[in-house]
Structure formats: C-alpha cells, structure tokens
XYZ file of C-alpha atoms in Angstrom:
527
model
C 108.073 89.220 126.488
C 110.220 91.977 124.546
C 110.100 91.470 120.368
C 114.096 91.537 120.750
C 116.563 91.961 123.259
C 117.441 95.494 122.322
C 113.352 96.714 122.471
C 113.822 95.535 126.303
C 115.962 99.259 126.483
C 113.775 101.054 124.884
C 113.102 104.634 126.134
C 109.943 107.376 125.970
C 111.745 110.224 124.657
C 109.653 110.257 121.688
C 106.166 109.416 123.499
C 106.128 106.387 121.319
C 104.704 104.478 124.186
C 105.677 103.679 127.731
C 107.910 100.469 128.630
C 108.916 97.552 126.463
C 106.646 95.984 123.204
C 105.140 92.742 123.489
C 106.005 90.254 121.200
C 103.369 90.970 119.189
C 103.104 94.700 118.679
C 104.870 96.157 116.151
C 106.169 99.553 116.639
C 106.426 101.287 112.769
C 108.041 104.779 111.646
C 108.556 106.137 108.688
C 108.681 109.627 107.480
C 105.914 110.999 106.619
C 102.024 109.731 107.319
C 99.114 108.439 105.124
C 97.602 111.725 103.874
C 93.994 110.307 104.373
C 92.045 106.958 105.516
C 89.562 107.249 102.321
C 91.466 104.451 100.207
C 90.474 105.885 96.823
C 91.400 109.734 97.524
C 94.876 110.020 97.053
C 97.275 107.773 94.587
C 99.975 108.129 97.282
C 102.513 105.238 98.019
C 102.371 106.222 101.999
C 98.714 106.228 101.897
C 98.165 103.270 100.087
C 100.460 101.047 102.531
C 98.520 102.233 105.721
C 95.101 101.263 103.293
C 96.561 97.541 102.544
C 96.938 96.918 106.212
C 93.110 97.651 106.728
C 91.328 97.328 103.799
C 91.809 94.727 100.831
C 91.914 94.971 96.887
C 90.483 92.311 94.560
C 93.949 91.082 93.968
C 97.724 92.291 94.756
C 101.042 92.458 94.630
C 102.795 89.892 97.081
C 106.751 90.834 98.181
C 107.998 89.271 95.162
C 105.790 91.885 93.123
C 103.760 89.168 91.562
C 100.188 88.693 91.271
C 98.315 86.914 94.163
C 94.557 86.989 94.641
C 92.707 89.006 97.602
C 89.270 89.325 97.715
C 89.294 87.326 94.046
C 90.244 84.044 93.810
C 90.172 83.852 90.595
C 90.377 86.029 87.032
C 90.054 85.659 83.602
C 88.630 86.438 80.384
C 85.156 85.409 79.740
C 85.152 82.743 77.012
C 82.009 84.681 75.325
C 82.794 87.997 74.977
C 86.721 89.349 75.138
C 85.793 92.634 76.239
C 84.551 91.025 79.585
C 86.912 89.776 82.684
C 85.225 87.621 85.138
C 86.276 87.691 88.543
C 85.302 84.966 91.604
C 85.224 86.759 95.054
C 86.311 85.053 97.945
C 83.824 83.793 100.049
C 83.314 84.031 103.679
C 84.520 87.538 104.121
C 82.881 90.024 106.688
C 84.365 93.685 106.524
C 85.498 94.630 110.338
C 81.992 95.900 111.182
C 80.317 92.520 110.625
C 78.971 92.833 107.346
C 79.151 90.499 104.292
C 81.546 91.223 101.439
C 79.397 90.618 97.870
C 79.167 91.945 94.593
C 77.301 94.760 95.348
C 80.453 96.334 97.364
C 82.741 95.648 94.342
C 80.479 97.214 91.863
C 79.841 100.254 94.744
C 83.871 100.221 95.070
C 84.630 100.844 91.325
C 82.197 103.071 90.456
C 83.165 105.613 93.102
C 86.774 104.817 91.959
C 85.556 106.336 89.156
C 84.318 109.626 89.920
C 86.103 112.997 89.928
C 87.372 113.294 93.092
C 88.831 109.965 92.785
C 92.923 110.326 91.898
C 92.617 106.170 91.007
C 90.055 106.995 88.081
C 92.920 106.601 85.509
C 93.835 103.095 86.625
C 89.584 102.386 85.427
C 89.123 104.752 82.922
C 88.481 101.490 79.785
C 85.701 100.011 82.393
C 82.406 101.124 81.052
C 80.358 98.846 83.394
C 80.709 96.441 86.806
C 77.890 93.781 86.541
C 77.167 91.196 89.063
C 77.765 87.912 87.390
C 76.565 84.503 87.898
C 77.349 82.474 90.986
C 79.580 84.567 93.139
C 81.327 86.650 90.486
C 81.685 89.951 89.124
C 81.969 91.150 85.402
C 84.331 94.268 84.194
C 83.235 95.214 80.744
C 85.684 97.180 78.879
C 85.602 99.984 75.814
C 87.445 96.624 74.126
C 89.553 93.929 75.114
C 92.018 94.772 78.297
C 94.900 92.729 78.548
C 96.226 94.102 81.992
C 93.047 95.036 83.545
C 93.988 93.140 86.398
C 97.114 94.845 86.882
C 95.354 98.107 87.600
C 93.124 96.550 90.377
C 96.061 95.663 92.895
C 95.827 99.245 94.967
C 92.012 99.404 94.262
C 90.539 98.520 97.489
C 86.930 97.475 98.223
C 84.423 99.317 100.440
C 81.256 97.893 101.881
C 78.150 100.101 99.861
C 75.542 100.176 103.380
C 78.628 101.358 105.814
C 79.473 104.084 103.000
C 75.489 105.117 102.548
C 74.909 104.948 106.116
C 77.628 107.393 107.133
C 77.744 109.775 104.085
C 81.046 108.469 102.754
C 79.167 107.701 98.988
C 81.554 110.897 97.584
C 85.036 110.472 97.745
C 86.944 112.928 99.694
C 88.432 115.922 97.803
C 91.724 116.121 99.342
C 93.061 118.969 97.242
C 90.269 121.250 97.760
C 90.662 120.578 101.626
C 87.676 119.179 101.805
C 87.355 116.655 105.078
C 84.705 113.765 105.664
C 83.717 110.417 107.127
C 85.973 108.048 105.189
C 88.828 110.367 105.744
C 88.926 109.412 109.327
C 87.222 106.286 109.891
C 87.421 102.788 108.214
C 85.741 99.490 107.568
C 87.440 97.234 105.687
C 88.288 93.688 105.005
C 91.503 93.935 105.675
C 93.836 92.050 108.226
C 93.965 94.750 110.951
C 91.252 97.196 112.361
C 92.119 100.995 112.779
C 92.119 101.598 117.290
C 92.836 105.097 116.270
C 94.665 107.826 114.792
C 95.897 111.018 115.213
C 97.177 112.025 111.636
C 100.859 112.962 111.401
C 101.055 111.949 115.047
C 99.732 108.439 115.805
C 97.547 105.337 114.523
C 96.741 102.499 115.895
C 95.547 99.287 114.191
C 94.547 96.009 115.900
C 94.178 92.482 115.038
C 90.794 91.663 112.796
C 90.112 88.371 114.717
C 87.722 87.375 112.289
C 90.061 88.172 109.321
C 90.121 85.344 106.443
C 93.465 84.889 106.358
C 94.411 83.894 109.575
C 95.248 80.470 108.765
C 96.925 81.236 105.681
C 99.194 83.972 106.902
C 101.703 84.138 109.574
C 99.690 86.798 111.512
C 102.153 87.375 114.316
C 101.927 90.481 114.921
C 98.604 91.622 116.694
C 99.193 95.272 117.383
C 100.775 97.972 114.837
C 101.756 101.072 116.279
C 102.724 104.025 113.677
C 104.694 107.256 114.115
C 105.354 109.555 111.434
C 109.293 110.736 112.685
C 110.334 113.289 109.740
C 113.214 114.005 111.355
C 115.915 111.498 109.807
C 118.011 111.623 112.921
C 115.307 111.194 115.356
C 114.427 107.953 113.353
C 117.357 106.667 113.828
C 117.537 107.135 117.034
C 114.366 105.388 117.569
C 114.915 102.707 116.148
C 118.753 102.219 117.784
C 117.391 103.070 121.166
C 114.711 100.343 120.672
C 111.877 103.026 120.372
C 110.213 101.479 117.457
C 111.004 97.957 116.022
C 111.007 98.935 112.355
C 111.701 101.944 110.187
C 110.976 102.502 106.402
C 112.777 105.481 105.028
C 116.099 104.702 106.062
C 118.606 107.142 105.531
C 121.267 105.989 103.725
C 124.226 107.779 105.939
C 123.254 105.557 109.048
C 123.187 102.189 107.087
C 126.384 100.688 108.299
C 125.430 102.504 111.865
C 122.073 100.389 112.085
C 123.488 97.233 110.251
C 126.237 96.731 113.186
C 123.738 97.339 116.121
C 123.292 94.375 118.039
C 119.655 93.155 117.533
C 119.035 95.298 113.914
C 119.282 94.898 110.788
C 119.451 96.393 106.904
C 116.998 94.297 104.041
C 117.634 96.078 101.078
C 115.946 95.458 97.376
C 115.780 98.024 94.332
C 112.327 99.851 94.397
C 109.827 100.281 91.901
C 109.788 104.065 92.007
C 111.702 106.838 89.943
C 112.556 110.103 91.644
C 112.387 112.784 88.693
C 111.764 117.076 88.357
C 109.118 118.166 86.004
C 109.023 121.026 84.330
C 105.618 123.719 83.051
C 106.470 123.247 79.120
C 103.214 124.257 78.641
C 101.728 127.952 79.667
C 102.854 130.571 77.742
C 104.605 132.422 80.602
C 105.733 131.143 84.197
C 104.246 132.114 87.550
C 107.980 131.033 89.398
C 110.350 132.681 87.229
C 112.262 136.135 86.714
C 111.497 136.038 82.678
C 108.679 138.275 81.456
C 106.472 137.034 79.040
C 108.014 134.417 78.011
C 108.110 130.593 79.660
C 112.169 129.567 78.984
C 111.119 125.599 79.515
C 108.725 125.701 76.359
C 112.020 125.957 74.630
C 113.181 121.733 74.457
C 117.072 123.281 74.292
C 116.367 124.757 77.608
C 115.206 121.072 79.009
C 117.491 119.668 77.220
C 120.070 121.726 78.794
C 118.925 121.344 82.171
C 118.814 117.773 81.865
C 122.558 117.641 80.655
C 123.270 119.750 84.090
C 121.968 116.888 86.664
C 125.100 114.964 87.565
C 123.464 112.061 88.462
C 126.630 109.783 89.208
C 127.132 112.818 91.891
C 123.782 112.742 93.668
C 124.023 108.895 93.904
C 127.612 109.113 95.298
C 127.485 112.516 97.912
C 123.599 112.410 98.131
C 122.497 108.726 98.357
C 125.818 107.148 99.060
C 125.466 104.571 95.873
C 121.893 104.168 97.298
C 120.286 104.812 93.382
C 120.602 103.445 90.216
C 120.853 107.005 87.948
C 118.539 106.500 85.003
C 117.595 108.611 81.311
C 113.810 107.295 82.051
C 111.523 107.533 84.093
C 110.422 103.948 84.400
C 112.286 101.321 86.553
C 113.405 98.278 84.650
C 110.547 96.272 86.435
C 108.306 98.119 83.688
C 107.005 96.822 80.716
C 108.812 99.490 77.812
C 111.653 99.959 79.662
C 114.773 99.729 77.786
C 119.053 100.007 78.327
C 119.384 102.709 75.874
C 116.664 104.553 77.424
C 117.845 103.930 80.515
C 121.017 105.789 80.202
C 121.530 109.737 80.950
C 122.545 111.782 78.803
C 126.281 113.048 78.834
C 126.804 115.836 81.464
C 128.596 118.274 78.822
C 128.370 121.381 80.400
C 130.006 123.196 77.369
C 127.097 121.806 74.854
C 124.457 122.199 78.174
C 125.655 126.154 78.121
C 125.299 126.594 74.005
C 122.164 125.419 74.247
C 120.800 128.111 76.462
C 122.467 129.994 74.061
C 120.913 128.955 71.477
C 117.580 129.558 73.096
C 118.000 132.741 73.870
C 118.811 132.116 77.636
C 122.766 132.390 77.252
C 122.518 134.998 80.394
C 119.666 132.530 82.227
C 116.973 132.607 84.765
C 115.803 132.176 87.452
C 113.445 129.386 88.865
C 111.607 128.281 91.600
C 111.874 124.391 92.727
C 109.208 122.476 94.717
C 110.151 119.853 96.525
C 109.007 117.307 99.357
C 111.502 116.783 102.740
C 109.520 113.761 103.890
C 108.356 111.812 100.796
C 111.381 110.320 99.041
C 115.104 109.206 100.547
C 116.904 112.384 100.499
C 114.806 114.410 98.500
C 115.793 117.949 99.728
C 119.447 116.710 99.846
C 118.942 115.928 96.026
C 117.065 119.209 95.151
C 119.725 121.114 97.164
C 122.342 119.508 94.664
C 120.689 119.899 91.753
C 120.604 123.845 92.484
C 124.150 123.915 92.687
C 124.606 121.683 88.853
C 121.994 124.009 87.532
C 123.767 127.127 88.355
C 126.792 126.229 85.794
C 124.278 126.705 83.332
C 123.153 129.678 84.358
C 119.714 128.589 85.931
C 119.068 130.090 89.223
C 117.087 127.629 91.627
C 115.124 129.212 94.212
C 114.241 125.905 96.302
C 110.896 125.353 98.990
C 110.826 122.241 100.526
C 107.413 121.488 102.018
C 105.897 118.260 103.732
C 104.261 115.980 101.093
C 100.835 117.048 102.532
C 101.336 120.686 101.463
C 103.625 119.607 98.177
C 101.525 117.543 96.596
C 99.035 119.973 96.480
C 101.000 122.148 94.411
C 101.169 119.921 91.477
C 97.664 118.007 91.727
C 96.474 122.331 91.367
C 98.604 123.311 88.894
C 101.152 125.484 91.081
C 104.344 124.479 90.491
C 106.465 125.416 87.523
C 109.165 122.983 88.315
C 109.038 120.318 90.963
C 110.134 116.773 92.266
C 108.088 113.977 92.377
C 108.782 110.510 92.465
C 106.706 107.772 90.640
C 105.996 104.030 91.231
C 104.938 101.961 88.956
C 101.956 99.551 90.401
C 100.863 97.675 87.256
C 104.622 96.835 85.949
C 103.329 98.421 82.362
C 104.116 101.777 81.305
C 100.379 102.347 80.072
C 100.176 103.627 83.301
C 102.575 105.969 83.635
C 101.295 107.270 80.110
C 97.509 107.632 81.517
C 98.999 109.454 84.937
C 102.085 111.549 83.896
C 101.590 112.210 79.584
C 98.545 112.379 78.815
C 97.020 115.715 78.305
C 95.165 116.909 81.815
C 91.793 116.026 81.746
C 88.826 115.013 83.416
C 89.786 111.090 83.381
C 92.978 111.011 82.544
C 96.759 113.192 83.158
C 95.816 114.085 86.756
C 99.313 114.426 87.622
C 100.349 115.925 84.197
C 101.536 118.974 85.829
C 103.766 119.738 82.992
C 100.739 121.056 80.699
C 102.259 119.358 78.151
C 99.817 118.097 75.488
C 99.872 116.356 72.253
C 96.519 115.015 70.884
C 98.319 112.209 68.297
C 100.283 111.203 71.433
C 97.386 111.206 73.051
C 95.265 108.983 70.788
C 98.132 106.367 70.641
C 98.060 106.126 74.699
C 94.068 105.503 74.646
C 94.455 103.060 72.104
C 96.659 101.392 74.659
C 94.217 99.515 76.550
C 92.434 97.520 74.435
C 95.268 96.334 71.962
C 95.453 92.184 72.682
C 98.081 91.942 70.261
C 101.341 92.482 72.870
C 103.955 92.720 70.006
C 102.191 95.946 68.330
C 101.357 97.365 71.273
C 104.729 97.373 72.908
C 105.745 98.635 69.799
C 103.419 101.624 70.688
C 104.418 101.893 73.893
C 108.084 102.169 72.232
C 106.926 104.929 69.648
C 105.085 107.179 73.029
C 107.758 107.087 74.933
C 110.196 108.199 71.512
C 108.449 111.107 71.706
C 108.265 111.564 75.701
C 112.765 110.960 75.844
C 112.873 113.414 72.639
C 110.246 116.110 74.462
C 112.524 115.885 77.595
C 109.259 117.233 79.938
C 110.769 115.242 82.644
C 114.644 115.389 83.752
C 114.778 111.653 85.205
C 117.112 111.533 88.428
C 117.253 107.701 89.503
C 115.955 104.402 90.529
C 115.272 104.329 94.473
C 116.930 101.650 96.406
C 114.908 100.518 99.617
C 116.239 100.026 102.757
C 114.287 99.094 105.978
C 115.580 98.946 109.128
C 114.036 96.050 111.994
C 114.698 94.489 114.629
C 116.236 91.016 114.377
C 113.131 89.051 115.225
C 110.809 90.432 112.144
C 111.492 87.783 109.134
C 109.801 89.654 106.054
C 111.290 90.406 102.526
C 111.268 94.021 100.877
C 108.416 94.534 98.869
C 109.491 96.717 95.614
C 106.804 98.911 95.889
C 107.735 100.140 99.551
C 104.331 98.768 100.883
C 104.874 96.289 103.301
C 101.940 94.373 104.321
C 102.132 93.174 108.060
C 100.127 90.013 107.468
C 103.080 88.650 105.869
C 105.473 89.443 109.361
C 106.919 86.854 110.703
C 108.083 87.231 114.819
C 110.912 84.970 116.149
C-alpha cells in the first residue's frame, strides 16, 4: 500500500529507491546531511535532528517547543542543597544493542560532553560533577544554583559507557581537525529508530527499534526512514512533486504555492527558532580577506555600523525569501528569553548617514571583503549573501562572495578563517545565556567556540558567567538586558532575519512544525 496516492507515481530518477513506499516508510530530503553520527561533536541543527531520531536526551523539546521528559521522568531541585538538580531516569530502557540504560551512561554522557573536542561543552560548562544518586537518579552539581540547567540538556543525548569503551569511541570526534572514528559512523542509542546504514551526503537508513520504550506512547507509524541529502533546490522539488520522497525540509520559498496546489501535498508552516546573521573579525589587528594593509576596517564600530545600515532587510525578505522572514535588529528570535521590540527593530537603511560614516572612519573610498557563506544550510542563504553584495556596494564595500557546503563552511569559522561570514543561530534553551556562552563570550577553552568575531571584553565577560547561577530572575534578566546593551551598541553581528519554516509532505503525514526545524519521526502520524 502507497503512503498517498501521488507516491504510487513515483519515479527513480534520483536513485531514491525503486517502485512505490509502503505505508510505513518514510522517504525524507532536505538539503544538506548530518555532518557526523557522534551526537556530541558538532552543535549543528542538521546533525542534531538525524541524532534525535536514534539516540535520546534526558529531556526535550516536544513540537510545541515545550519541555517533555525523555530518558528523565522527572527534574527538580534537591530540597537540601540548591546547587544540586536531581533527575529520575526512566526505567526499562535498553539502548539498540541490548544493553541497560543507568546512571553510569548519564554520568559517562556528560562528562565526555564536556571535554575539548566536544562543541556542546558550553551548554555544561556550571556542572562541576554528575553523581549517581539514590534510587534510580542522577545528581548535577553546579558552580551555584542553575535555574535553566534543564534547558541546556534537551540536545544532550546519552551514550551507553561499555559500547563507547568497547569500540574506542571514549574521545569525542574532532570534526574540525578532520579527524574520523567509531562514533562518527556507527550508533547505539536509545532512541526510537536504529541506523540500517549510511552513506554520508548520499544515503541513511534507519529502522524501527522494536524494543523502543515508547511504542505505546507514541504514534510510531512510520517503521522505515529513508534520507537523501538533495542540495539542489530544484531537484527537491521535483522529488517531492514527482512522489520521489514523501517529505522535504528546506523548502524553497519560490515553489510554495507550486507544492501547496499539488494534489496529495501540502505546505505546514510555523516561525523558526533560528536567526540568519553575518559576523564580522572586529578583533585582529589586520584582516586575512581584505584589500586594506595593516589595518582591519571592521575594528572601526562606524564601519559596522555602516554596514549594518546597508542590509535592506525589507528587500531580502521580499525578492529573496518572498515574505518568508521576519527582518530583525537582534539576533535572538522572540521565543528567547531577553528579547525585546525595540531591539528587535533594524536600524534605518540611510545610505547618506551609512556613507559618512565610512567617512568618518577613514574608509570614505572603501574596501574590499571577502564573504563566507553556506548554499545548503539555511533557506536561501547564497541568494541572501548575493544581495547583500549588491546593498554593500553603495557604501563602498566590495564583497568578494564563496559559497561552500556547510561541511567545508563551518569549518572556516569553528578555525578562525573567516573575516566575515553567515551563520545562522537557533536558540535550544529559549534563554539568551546561551547565545552569550556560544556567540559573545571571549574564545576560550569552555566557552565562545563559535565567537569567530574575536571580539572580547572581560567585564562583559564576567557578567555572562555570572549568568548561570543567579536564582533571582528579575536581576538577572536585567543582566541579560545590560549584555546585550553592549552586544546592539558593539554591532559585531549585522542581524538579517527570523527564519520561517516550511515543510513540504505528502497528505497522509499528520505532524506539526517543530520551531527548532528538528522533527522527530516518533511523533508521525500516517493516514
């Protein structure tokens, strides 16, 4: 039996697979691929979706965005000591290889969260021990009391210790330095489905854990998953129109109304929790990407500040996105605790004020840059870097743009290679802590590991530490208020807009958009 009438069409010009889906295979594209299979390598949104499908944090984020519990059941302060959370595991879980989920795996799991290698150490970096507890818990004990600990735990996924040991996956892969290992390729999780196989950038394959703990509490329909990588926009389309594939994240917005009046497709839509943005070196004293000796024109905040006037946002989200964004002054969606209207709003695209202050910074006659950017990461992404050369030019900045894969751009900013580049940032937790701990803080061993901008202020700094541990939510969001004073009046990002998601199905799958673009199949329902 086909999933829909229109998959009973469907065609092998991609290779996707020969002859009609059953009903319960589900056949998944988007644009671009998990970069690895070791879930606490890479703080990637791609990667992390293919993770939730096999393996499981303690708790997560259900399609509404709220808390649920995983492999917890329950959470909570301990009554004795506020610098504690307690946390009840679920019982009765086996990881896909037959073994028993305990606390020794959770304490295993954090610690090599923790470690260098690790790009989720930030999310961890107030948890100075994991203790088993009493009964079948687990202690956290923090530098002082954590409010939103549990907020950074819902991407943090759980490994069993002997499977790790065993096959030497103890040290977490080291994806920058192109390092490749066990965990990278092969998985054993808790999770819902079991990884068949994979080809990475070509092909994976999970399966249906039969012995998965939420089988009765989940609809479960689909059995088989099926995932292509198609970077090609067009080609994804096509797919998905011809019947190819059955659903399709990364939906370009020009074939909306194309898909939407297919017979047997359809368009769910929601606003995303991610903030496409260019960020700029403020900090070395000279670039390695620009046509200016000895001298680094974006240390200058009248340069950025210039720039930033440039981006015509209310352009890119009508020619680019075709009203597919919500332009924004911040780089926080309004799902995020600190996020505020007046923040929210760009600044005024006065070219005339935009071209005095180059002036005035000694750049009247400009420069000339070189922009990084991903083609199969974000909705348009070239398409908006491609603008944003043309608004930059009336200011007399000359863009030079490569576009790259993800996989070879992200690279470039977790090294310290870019001078000015896009990324795009979601915003897990809902709290802009971590957004502070990931993209101000100065770049460091446990914190700022995507602080490409080498920006660095030690008092701003000291008020983002201070961050976790403050139970008293009025002064702290007042200090989340004061950091990101600072951040708006630095300008060391140039905030583009709010991502809207659309995904593209087949008329049978009943699921809602989840605002963090991870769909979690477990949660399909097949009609």
């Amino acid at each position: 039996m086909s999933l829909t009438k229109h998959a009973l069409m469907a065609t092998t010009t991609l290779g996707l697979m020969a002859g009609a889906a059953s009903a319960e295979t589900l056949r998944w594209a988007r644009a671009g691929d998990s970069l690895t299979l070791d879930p606490h390598a890479q703080n990637e949104g791609p990667t992390h979706t293919l993770a939730h499908q096999i393996y499981e944090p303690l708790l997560l984020r259900d399609t509404a965005g709220d808390l649920e519990g995983a492999l917890a059941t329950d959470w909570a302060v301990s009554p004795d000591d506020p610098n504690v959370w307690i946390f009840t595991l679920r019982e009765g879980v086996t990881f896909h290889g037959g073994e028993t989920f305990d606390a020794e795996d959770v304490i295993f799991s954090i610690e090599r969260a923790q470690t260098p290698d690790s790009d989720m150490k930030e999310l961890l970096n107030s948890i100075v021990e994991v203790r088993a507890g009493e009964g079948n818990t687990v202690e956290f004990v923090t530098d002082g009391p954590n409010p939103i600990l549990p907020s950074n735990l819902t991407n943090l996924f759980m490994m069993d210790k002997g499977w790790a040991e065993a096959n030497g996956a103890v040290k977490v892969q080291d994806v920058e330095g192109g390092e490749t290992t066990f965990a990278a390729s092969n998985t054993n999780g808790t999770g819902a489905y079991k990884l068949e196989s994979r080809e990475a950038d070509v092909r994976t394959v999970l399966v249906q854990n039969e012995n998965y703990w939420g089988m009765d509490q989940f609809p479960m329909d689909v059995t088989r998953i099926e995932i292509t990588p198609i970077q090609n926009p067009a080609t994804r389309v096509a797919a998905l129109l011809s019947g190819e594939i059955d659903f399709s994240q990364d939906m370009p917005v020009q074939d909306l109304e194309r898909v939407q009046g297919q017979e047997g497709l359809k368009i769910i839509t929601a606003p995303q929790n991610r903030t496409i943005f260019f960020g700029l070196n403020v900090g070395d004293e000279d670039l390695a990407n620009d046509d200016v000796e000895g001298a680094n024109p974006f240390a200058d905040v009248n340069v950025r500040k210039a720039m930033n006037m440039a981006l015509n946002r209310d352009a890119i989200q009508q020619v680019v996105m075709r009203g597919q964004s919500e332009p924004t002054g911040i780089i926080i969606p309004p799902f995020v605790n600190g996020w505020t209207e007046a923040m929210d709003t760009p600044p005024e695209g006065d070219l005339e004020q935009a071209r005095q202050l180059m002036v005035d910074a000694g750049y009247g006659d400009g420069f000339s840059i070189q922009l990084d950017c991903p083609n199969d990461r974000y909705i348009n992404d070239e398409g908006i870097c491609q603008a944003a050369v043309g608004m930059l030019s009336q200011i007399g900045v000359t863009v030079n743009l490569d576009a790259k894969p993800k996989a070879q751009h992200f690279p470039l900013i977790s090294n310290g290679e870019t001078d000015f580049y896009m990324l795009g940032w979601g915003v897990p937790t809902f709290d802009s802590e971590y957004v502070f701990n990931f993209l101000v803080h100065t770049r460091g061993d446990e914190l700022g590991s995507w602080n490409n901008t080498r920006y660095s202020n030690p008092e701003l700094d000291t008020k983002i530490e201070g961050l976790s541990s403050m139970t008293d939510l009025d002064a702290r969001n007042a200090q989340i208020a004061e950091i990101w004073d600072t951040v708006q009046a630095e300008t060391i990002y140039l905030p583009i807009h709010n991502q809207v998601l659309n995904w593209g199905l087949a008329e049978g799958i009943q699921t809602d958009v989840q605002p963090e673009d991870q769909p979690k199949i477990k949660y399909f329902a097949m009609n």
